Amino acid sequence: MRVLFLGDIVGQPGRKYAAEVLRELLPQVQPDLVIANAENATKGRGLTFNSADELYDAGIEILTMGNHTWDQRQIFDFIDDDERIVRPANYPAGTPGRGYTICKVGQAEVLIVNVMGRTFLSQLDCPFDTVDRILAEHSEIRHVIVDMHAEVTSEKLGMGWAFAGRVSAVLGTHTHVPTADAMILPGGTAYLTDVGMVGPRDGILGMKRDQVLRRMRTQLPTKFEVADGPRQFCAAVLELDDVTGRATSIEQIFCHESLG
Amino acid sequence: MRVLFLGDIVGQPGRKYAAEVLRELLPQVQPDLVIANAENATKGRGLTFNSADELYDAGIEILTMGNHTWDQRQIFDFIDDDERIVRPANYPAGTPGRGYTICKVGQAEVLIVNVMGRTFLSQLDCPFDTVDRILAEHSEIRHVIVDMHAEVTSEKLGMGWAFAGRVSAVLGTHTHVPTADAMILPGGTAYLTDVGMVGPRDGILGMKRDQVLRRMRTQLPTKFEVADGPRQFCAAVLELDDVTGRATSIEQIFCHESLG
Amino acid sequence: MRVLFLGDIVGQPGRKYAAEVLRELLPQVQPDLVIANAENATKGRGLTFNSADELYDAGIEILTMGNHTWDQRQIFDFIDDDERIVRPANYPAGTPGRGYTICKVGQAEVLIVNVMGRTFLSQLDCPFDTVDRILAEHSEIRHVIVDMHAEVTSEKLGMGWAFAGRVSAVLGTHTHVPTADAMILPGGTAYLTDVGMVGPRDGILGMKRDQVLRRMRTQLPTKFEVADGPRQFCAAVLELDDVTGRATSIEQIFCHESLG
Amino acid sequence: MRVLFLGDIVGQPGRKYAAEVLRELLPQVQPDLVIANAENATKGRGLTFNSADELYDAGIEILTMGNHTWDQRQIFDFIDDDERIVRPANYPAGTPGRGYTICKVGQAEVLIVNVMGRTFLSQLDCPFDTVDRILAEHSEIRHVIVDMHAEVTSEKLGMGWAFAGRVSAVLGTHTHVPTADAMILPGGTAYLTDVGMVGPRDGILGMKRDQVLRRMRTQLPTKFEVADGPRQFCAAVLELDDVTGRATSIEQIFCHESLG
Ligand SMILES: [Fe+2]
Ligand SMILES: [Fe+2]
Ligand SMILES: [Fe+2]
Ligand SMILES: [Fe+2]
Ligand SMILES: [Fe+2]
Ligand SMILES: [Fe+2]
Ligand SMILES: [Fe+2]
Ligand SMILES: [Fe+2]
C-alpha cells in the first residue's frame, strides 16, 4: 500500500498549488491513499467547508488538523458530519469531530490518527495515552498512520519511538519546515519529524514575512496574511506492507516554483 | 571560501564521532573554516575545557553555544580567555565570554555570531537588534556567519529573512533535527533552519530514549544521560565568495553508523 | 504627598464603578495624585480615546498600561499625544507612546514608570535594566512610582527588592487579584505584589465566568466578554515624604457591591 | 468544623516557624483539622521523611504538595505508605502516592484533594475533570477541601467557580504571596486565590533574594538557597457546617517576625 501525505497546506496558494502538483503527481506516484494536514488551509488559519471541498477535488481523501482546527468557526457546522476530517484525538471527551478515522483501502482498513503535542501548545490529554487507547480499541487494524502535530522535536521523536513497531508511521506536522530525518524505526514504523508545508515559499511559515518580522521586532500586534509569490510543496510517500502494515520505505517529495 | 558547520555535538559519542568523521571529511571537503555548535558537548549539557580541547584537536576552529552554555560551571573559568568560543550575543552586557568572534581566513576576516531566539527559551535582548548592532560595529567585514540558536521555525526564518543580503549565512541550531530547507536567500545569504546533531542516532535529541519517554509519560523528574549506540553526523558546507562574502551554495552532509 | 493607585480597570463596569467610588472617595482621601492601570478599560482589552476621557473625568490623572496596551487599534492614534498615558517602558526603542511620564504635584516632580515582566509574557527588554536607565536619566527626581505589570510573583518581588530604597513604590498589576502583602521595603519603598482589579466581581478576571470556564474545560476558542453583576474596587494609598520621596505607609482600599 | 490551612512551608525556617506559631495558635484557634502545603518544606524543594515528621509533630495532620513534589528523591520511598501526604491528583494513573485522602474528623469524613493547574506548569490531566471524577467517586462525603496549586489567577478562580456549591473550599497555593480575596462563593464554597507562604519573609518566594535577582538580571544559572532572617506565617481558617459541609466563613491569619 502506498500512502501520500502532504504537510500543512497554507491558504489559497497552498490549496491551488496542492491541486496543481497532485494533477501531475498522482498518475506518477499512484498512491492508494492521500492524506494532508489542513489546519491552515483557509487563510492560514482553520478550514472552511469550501476549502475542504477544494482539497477533496484535488484528490486528497483525509484531512488532519492541529492547533488551528477551530480558527474558522464554520468548522463546527460540518466537522461532526465529515468523516474525512480528523482533529487531534487528545482533546477532551465531548469535543466536536473525531480524533481518528478508519478508511478502506483495497482489502485493508487504515486507521488515521491525529494527535497534538502539549509542550508549548494546548493543554490536552496525554498524547501517548491517547494513542495507546485508540490502538487498544482497534487492535485488529494493521495499518496505522499517526499525524503528530507538535512544536518540539523531542515530543515528536518521543511519539515515534513510543510507537515504533506498533504503528505504520508517525509523521510530524506544525512547524511548516520539512526535516531531513526520514527513517524506518525498528519494527517497521516510518518516521519523519516534520513533513513541511504546501504554500507560499518566501513568507515565514507561509505568511507575509514583513508582517511576521514586524511583530518579532516590535512585539506589537500585527495582522498576518497569507503570502504571495512562488509556492512550495512538501510531502512524504510511504510504502506499507499490505498484510503486516509495516513500513518498508519513506521518501520525501519536494517541489517549488522558481523565485521569479 | 568554504565553511564547514557542524550541528549540536552531543556528549562523548558526538565528540568522538565528529573527530572520526572529520578525519575523513576534511581532506575531501578542504574547508577554510570549521565551526561547530558545542552547547551539548559535555554529557549533553555544556562544555568543559577538555571537551573543547578535544574538538579543537579534531579540527574544529570555532565553537558556538546556546541555552546550555553555562551547564558545566567550569566554563566560567575559561570562556573569557578562549576567543574561539562564542556564546549567544544577546545575553545582557557583562555576561562572561563573547557573542561574536572574528577570525582570519586567508586575506578575509570572518565574523561569527551566535544569537538565541526568545520564544520558549531565555529572556534575552532582541536577537534582531543584537545582530544589527554587531553588523554596524563591523561594517567592513564581508563574511558573516550567524548561528541562530532557537526553538521555533518562525524565529529562525525571521532571522534569515531579516538579514538576507546582509550576512553570508544564517544557520539554525538547537532542535537536533536537521531540516530539509537549505536555500540561498536573495542577496546571497545561505539559510538552513537547523543543521541537526552530531551524536547518538537512536536516542531522543541524543539522550537515552527510555529516560526521555519516561519523563514525557509520567511527568516525573528523570535523569537524562547521553545515549549509546550508532551515531550520526549532520553538517552544512557553505561556499562564500572570497570578495563579497555572498553565499553561492549550501549543501548538507549527513552520515551515520548502521543501526547495528 | 498622598497617591491613590487603582488596579486594572476592566470594561464599562470598571470605568463606571471607578467613577462612582472616586466621587465618594476623593473628598475623603484627598490624594495629591491619582493613577490607574487602564490596560483593560475598553471591553476588557485595551483603551480607546473615549474610555480614557471617561477615566480622566472621574479624576484619574495618569493611566498605566500592560500587555493589553495595543488591543484597541485606536490607541495608535492618540498615545503619542497624550502624556498622561504610560505603556511598558521596556518595549523596544521606537514604540509609540512613552514608558514613563513626569507630572508636577505641588513643588515636587513625580516620575511614573510602567514596566512589564517577561516571564510568561512578552519578549521585551530587561525590566530591571530599563528602570535603572530611566532612574539614571532622572536622578534629580525623588518621587518615583513603578507599575510592575507581570504574571509571576517572583518577578514582581524581584522588582521591589531590586529598587528598594531607590524608588518610592513598586506596585504590581496584571493578575486582577489583590494581594495581602503590602509593605514598606528597606529604604522607604512601598511594595504590593498586585493592587487587584476595578470591575465585575463575579466573573473570572472580570470576564464572564461561563465563557472562561468553557475555554478552560474544552480548550476550544471562546469569545470572552466583560461580565455583568456586582462590581469591586481595589486600590492602594501611598504616603510619600514630600522632600525625600520615601514611602511612609501603604494601605489598600477595597469595596464592592453586594452579591445581590 | 474548623479547618486551619497553612500555605507553602519553605525550608527549615518555614518548618520551625510553623511549629512555633502553631504552638501558640492551636490552643486559640482549636481547629478540628490542620492542613499545610509542604512542597517546599525541605530546602525549598520537595519533602523528606524527616521534614514531614517535623511537620506532623508541630500538629499538622495532612500535607498537600505541588510541582515540587518529587524534588527530594527520598519521597519515592515513603509517599505510597503515608496516607497523610496528598500530591496533585491530575498526574497520570500509576503515579506514586495519592491525589486525595479522606480523614475522619469527629463523625464526619473530610476529603482533601490536591490538584495542579496546567497553565505555565506541568502537562497533566485536566484538573477540572479530575476533581469531577473524585467527587463522583465520593458523593457521600460532604466536607471537601481542594488545594488548587497553580500559577495563574484565572485557573484558580476557574476552579473556585467550577466547584462553587460542590465543595467546601478551594484554596490556592504555589505563588507564595497571600491574596486578599477570601470569599464565600454561592453554595457555600470558601475561596482564596493564594494562602501565601510560611517561611523567610525577606527573600523572594522564600529564597535568598540576591541569588534570585542575580538570575533575573543575568539569566545565568544560579543556585537558590532558602533565605535567612525574619519569618512570616500565612494561613486560612475555615468554618464548615458539620452536617452540610458548607463553608460559613473564611479568615486569614498572618504573622511575622519584625524586620530586625
Ligand atoms: Fe499547527
Ligand atoms: Fe500548521
Ligand atoms: Fe539548545
Ligand atoms: Fe543543543
Ligand atoms: Fe495584563
Ligand atoms: Fe489586566
Ligand atoms: Fe509550587
Ligand atoms: Fe511552593
Coordinates of C-alpha atoms in Angstrom, one line a residue, chain C residues 118 120 126 128-129 132 151-155 157-159 161-163 166 175-181 183-184 193 201-205 209 212-213 216-217 219 252 254 259, chain D residues 118 120 126 128-129 132 151-155 157-159 161-163 166 175-181 183-184 193 201-205 209 212-213 216-217 219 252 254 259:
Chain C
R118 CA 8.9 38.9 30.8
F120 CA 5.2 34.0 30.5
C126 CA 15.1 43.6 30.6
F128 CA 15.4 45.9 35.6
D129 CA 17.9 47.5 33.2
D132 CA 17.9 51.5 36.0
E151 CA 2.5 37.4 35.7
V152 CA 4.6 35.9 38.4
T153 CA 5.1 36.9 42.0
S154 CA 8.9 36.2 41.8
E155 CA 9.4 38.9 39.1
L157 CA 9.1 40.8 44.2
G158 CA 12.3 41.0 42.3
M159 CA 11.5 44.4 41.0
W161 CA 13.8 44.3 46.1
A162 CA 16.0 45.5 43.2
F163 CA 14.8 49.0 43.7
R166 CA 15.7 53.8 45.1
T175 CA -3.3 39.3 37.8
H176 CA -6.5 41.2 38.7
V177 CA -6.4 39.7 42.2
P178 CA -5.3 41.9 45.1
T179 CA -2.5 40.5 47.3
A180 CA -2.2 40.9 51.0
D181 CA 1.5 41.7 51.2
M183 CA 4.8 46.5 53.0
I184 CA 7.5 49.2 53.2
T193 CA 2.5 42.4 44.6
R201 CA -16.7 40.9 40.9
D202 CA -18.2 37.6 40.0
G203 CA -16.5 37.0 36.6
I204 CA -13.0 35.5 36.2
L205 CA -10.6 38.4 36.0
R209 CA -17.1 33.2 34.0
V212 CA -13.7 31.4 30.7
L213 CA -14.7 28.1 32.2
M216 CA -10.6 26.0 30.3
R217 CA -12.5 22.8 30.1
Q219 CA -9.7 24.1 25.2
Q252 CA -5.3 49.1 50.5
F254 CA -11.4 47.6 48.8
L259 CA -23.7 39.9 45.6
Chain D
R118 CA -1.6 23.4 33.8
F120 CA 2.8 27.6 32.7
C126 CA -7.5 18.3 33.2
F128 CA -11.5 20.1 36.4
D129 CA -12.3 16.6 35.1
D132 CA -15.3 15.9 38.9
E151 CA 0.5 29.7 38.7
V152 CA -2.3 32.0 37.2
T153 CA -5.2 33.6 39.0
S154 CA -7.6 32.7 36.1
E155 CA -7.2 29.0 36.6
L157 CA -10.7 31.4 40.1
G158 CA -11.9 28.9 37.5
M159 CA -11.5 26.0 39.9
W161 CA -16.3 28.9 40.3
A162 CA -16.4 25.5 38.6
F163 CA -17.0 23.8 42.0
R166 CA -20.0 21.4 45.3
T175 CA 2.7 31.7 44.3
H176 CA 3.9 32.2 47.9
V177 CA 2.1 35.5 48.1
P178 CA -1.2 35.7 50.0
T179 CA -4.1 37.2 48.2
A180 CA -6.7 39.5 49.7
D181 CA -9.8 38.0 48.0
M183 CA -14.8 35.0 49.9
I184 CA -17.6 32.5 50.2
T193 CA -6.6 32.6 45.3
R201 CA 9.9 37.0 54.9
D202 CA 12.6 38.9 53.1
G203 CA 13.7 36.6 50.4
I204 CA 11.9 36.2 47.1
L205 CA 9.4 33.4 47.5
R209 CA 16.9 37.4 47.2
V212 CA 17.1 35.2 42.6
L213 CA 17.9 38.8 41.5
M216 CA 16.7 37.5 36.8
R217 CA 19.3 40.1 35.8
Q219 CA 19.8 34.9 33.0
Q252 CA -6.8 34.7 57.0
F254 CA -0.9 36.4 59.1
L259 CA 12.4 43.2 60.2

